[in-house]
XYZ file of C-alpha atoms in Angstrom:
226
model
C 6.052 66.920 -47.356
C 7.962 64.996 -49.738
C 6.430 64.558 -53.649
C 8.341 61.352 -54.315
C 5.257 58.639 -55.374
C 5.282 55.704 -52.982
C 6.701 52.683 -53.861
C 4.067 50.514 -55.771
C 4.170 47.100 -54.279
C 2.328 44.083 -55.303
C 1.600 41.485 -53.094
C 0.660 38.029 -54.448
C -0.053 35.174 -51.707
C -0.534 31.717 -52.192
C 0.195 27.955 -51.222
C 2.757 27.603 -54.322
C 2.286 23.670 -53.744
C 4.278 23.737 -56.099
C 5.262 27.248 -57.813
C 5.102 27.281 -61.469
C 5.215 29.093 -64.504
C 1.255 30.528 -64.817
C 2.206 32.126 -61.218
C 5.611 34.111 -63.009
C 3.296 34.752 -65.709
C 0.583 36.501 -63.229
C 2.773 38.140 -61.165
C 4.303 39.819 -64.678
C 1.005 40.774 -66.431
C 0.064 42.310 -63.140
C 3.163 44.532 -62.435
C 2.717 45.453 -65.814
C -0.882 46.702 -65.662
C -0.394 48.522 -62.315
C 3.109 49.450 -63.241
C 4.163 47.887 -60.145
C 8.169 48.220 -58.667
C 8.130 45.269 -56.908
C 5.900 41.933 -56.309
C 6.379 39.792 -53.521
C 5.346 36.902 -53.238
C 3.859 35.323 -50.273
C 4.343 31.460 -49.664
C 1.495 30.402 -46.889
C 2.505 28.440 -43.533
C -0.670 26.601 -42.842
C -3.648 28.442 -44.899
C -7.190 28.988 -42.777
C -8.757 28.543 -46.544
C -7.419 25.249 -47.450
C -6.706 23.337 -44.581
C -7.866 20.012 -46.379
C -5.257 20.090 -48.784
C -2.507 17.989 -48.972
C 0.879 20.563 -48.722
C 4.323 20.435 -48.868
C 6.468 21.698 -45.744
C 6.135 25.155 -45.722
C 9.973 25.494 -46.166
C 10.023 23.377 -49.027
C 7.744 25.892 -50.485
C 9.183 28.570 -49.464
C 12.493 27.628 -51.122
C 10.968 26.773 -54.333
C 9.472 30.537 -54.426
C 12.882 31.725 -54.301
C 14.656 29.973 -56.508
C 12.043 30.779 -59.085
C 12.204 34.330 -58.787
C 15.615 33.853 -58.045
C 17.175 35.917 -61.352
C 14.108 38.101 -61.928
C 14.868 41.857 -59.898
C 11.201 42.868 -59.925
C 10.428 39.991 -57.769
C 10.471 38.930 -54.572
C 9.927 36.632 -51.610
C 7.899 37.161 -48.108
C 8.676 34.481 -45.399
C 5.750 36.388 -43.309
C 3.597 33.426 -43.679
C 5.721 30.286 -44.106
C 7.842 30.744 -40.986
C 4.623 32.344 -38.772
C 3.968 30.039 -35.720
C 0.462 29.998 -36.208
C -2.154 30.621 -39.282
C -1.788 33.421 -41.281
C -4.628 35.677 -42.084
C -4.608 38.088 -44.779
C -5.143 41.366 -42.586
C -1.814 40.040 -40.174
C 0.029 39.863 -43.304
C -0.306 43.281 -44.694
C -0.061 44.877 -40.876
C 3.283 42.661 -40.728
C 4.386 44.102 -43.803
C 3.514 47.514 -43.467
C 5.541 47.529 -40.576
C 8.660 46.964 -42.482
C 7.980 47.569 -46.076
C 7.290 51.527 -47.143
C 5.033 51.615 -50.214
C 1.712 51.226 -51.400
C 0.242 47.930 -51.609
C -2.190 46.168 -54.324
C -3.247 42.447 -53.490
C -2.665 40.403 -56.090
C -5.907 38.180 -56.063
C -8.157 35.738 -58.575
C -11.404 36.919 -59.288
C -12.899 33.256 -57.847
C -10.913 33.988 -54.487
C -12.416 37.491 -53.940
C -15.744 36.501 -54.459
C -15.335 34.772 -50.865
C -13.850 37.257 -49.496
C -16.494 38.363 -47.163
C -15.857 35.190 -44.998
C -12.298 36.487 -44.353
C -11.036 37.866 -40.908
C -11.582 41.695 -40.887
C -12.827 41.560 -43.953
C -13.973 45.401 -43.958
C -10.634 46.682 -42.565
C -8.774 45.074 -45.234
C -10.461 46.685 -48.234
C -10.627 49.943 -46.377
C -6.475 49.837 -45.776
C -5.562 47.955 -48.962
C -5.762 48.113 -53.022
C -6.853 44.970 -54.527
C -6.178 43.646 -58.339
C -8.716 41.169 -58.788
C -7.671 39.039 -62.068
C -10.103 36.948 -64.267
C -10.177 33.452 -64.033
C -11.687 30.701 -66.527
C -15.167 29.804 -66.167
C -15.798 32.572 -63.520
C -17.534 36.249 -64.691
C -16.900 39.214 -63.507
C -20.787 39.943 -63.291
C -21.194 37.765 -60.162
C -19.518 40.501 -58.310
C -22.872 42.017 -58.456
C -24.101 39.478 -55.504
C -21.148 40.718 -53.012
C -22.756 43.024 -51.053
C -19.707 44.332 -48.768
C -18.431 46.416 -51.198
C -20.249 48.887 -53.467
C -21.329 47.212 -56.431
C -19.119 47.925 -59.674
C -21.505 49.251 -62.994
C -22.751 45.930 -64.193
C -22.231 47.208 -67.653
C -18.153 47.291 -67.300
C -19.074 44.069 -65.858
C -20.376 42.915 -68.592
C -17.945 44.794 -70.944
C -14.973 42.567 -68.932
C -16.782 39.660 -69.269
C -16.875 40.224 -72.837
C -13.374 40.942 -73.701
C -14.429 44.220 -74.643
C -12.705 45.930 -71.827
C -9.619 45.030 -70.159
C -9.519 46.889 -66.594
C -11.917 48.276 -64.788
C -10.665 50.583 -61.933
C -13.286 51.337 -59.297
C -13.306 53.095 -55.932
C -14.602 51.655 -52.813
C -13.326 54.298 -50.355
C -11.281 57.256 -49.679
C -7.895 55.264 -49.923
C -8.651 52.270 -51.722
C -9.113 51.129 -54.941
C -10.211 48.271 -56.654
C -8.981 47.015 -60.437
C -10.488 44.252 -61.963
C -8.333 42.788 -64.648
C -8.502 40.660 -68.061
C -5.453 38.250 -68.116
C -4.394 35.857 -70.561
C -5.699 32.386 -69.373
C -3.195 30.197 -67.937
C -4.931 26.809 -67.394
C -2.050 24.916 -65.192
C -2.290 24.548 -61.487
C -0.357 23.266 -58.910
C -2.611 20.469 -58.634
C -2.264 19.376 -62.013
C 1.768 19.455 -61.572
C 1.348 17.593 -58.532
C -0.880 14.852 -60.638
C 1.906 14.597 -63.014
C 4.651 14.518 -60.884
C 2.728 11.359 -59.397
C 2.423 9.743 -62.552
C 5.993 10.435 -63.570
C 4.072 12.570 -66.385
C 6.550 15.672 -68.234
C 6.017 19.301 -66.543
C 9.166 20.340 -67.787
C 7.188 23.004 -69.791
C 5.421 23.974 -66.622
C 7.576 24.554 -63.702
C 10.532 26.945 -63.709
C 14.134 24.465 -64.048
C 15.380 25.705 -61.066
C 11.942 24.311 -59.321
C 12.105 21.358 -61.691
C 15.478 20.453 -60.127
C 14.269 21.166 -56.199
C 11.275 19.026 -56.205
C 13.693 16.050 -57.862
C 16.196 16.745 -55.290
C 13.689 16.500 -52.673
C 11.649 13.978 -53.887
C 8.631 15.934 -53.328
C 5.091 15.004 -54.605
C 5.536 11.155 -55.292
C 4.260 8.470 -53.580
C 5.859 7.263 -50.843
């Protein structure tokens, strides 16, 4: 048996409608807490969570991803999702990519998202098979993780202690080969909706979007009215 560690892989998914600079900023603060080799990142084709919102081509997305992780080596982009043929659920994406990628995987996740989790497909298989990093998120405390009853319940005083700022990580076991680590980040308040507003309005989001990005959606015309 061989004592090399496994590869530490991070896997962040999302819509990226469009990518931008709080995502780089995520993906960093996370590989840096979990001392992660690698993050890839996981543009969606046609999300079962979000089918009301208004997307770019998957493609278009897709490409965008990789040009903004384009020059950063730690980094790195999935097609799993964006090219699938049909919706992609969260449990087909990590069998997919344990399939062809050797390492041990931590799901990148906002605190607000997992809280729903129990109304995902195979919910309980997931968080038996995979690691999750569950990262704050403005507005939304770590205590309410007290009301998800799939998992057992994390002390409420770490809870607390997160919700605080008087503890940064909390890791806490919810099986035999999973882990869970909730995580303080620093607050990023930009979404893709708000670059998509500004876009609209012919507002500045040069601070927000990585140039490369910047350029695409220009080139593209993406996100203005047509």
């Amino acid at each position: 048996m061989s004592d090399t560690p496994l590869t530490r892989i991070g896997l962040l998914g999302g819509t990226f409608n469009p990518v931008h600079n709080c995502h780089l900023s995520i993906a960093g603060q996370a590989q840096r807490a979990l001392a992660l080799d690698r993050v890839i990142f996981i543009p969606s084709g046609a999300p079962p969570h979000k089918s009301g919102e208004s997307l770019a081509p998957a493609h278009h997305r897709l490409s965008m991803v990789q040009r903004a992780v384009a020059d950063l080596p730690d980094f790195a982009v999935s097609d799993v999702e964006a090219n699938a043929p049909e919706t992609s659920y969260t449990i087909d994406t990590v069998r997919t990519l344990r399939a062809t990628v050797e390492g041990e995987f931590w799901f990148i996740i906002g605190l607000d998202a997992f809280l729903e989790i129990a109304g995902w497909k195979s919910a309980e298989t997931l968080l038996a098979s995979t690691n999750f990093l569950v990262l704050s998120r403005p507005r939304v405390p770590f205590s309410r993780m007290a009301s998800l009853t799939l998992l057992p319940p994390p002390p409420p005083l770490q809870l607390e202690r997160l919700d605080e700022g008087r503890q940064q990580r909390l890791d806490h076991p919810i099986g035999p080969q999973t882990t869970i680590t909730f995580l303080r980040i620093d607050p990023c308040e930009v979404s893709s909706s708000d670059v998509r507003e500004r876009i609209r309005t012919d507002a500045d989001v040069t601070d927000w979007l990585p140039p490369p990005v910047h350029s695409y959606i220009i080139e593209h015309n993406l996100y203005v009215p047509h």
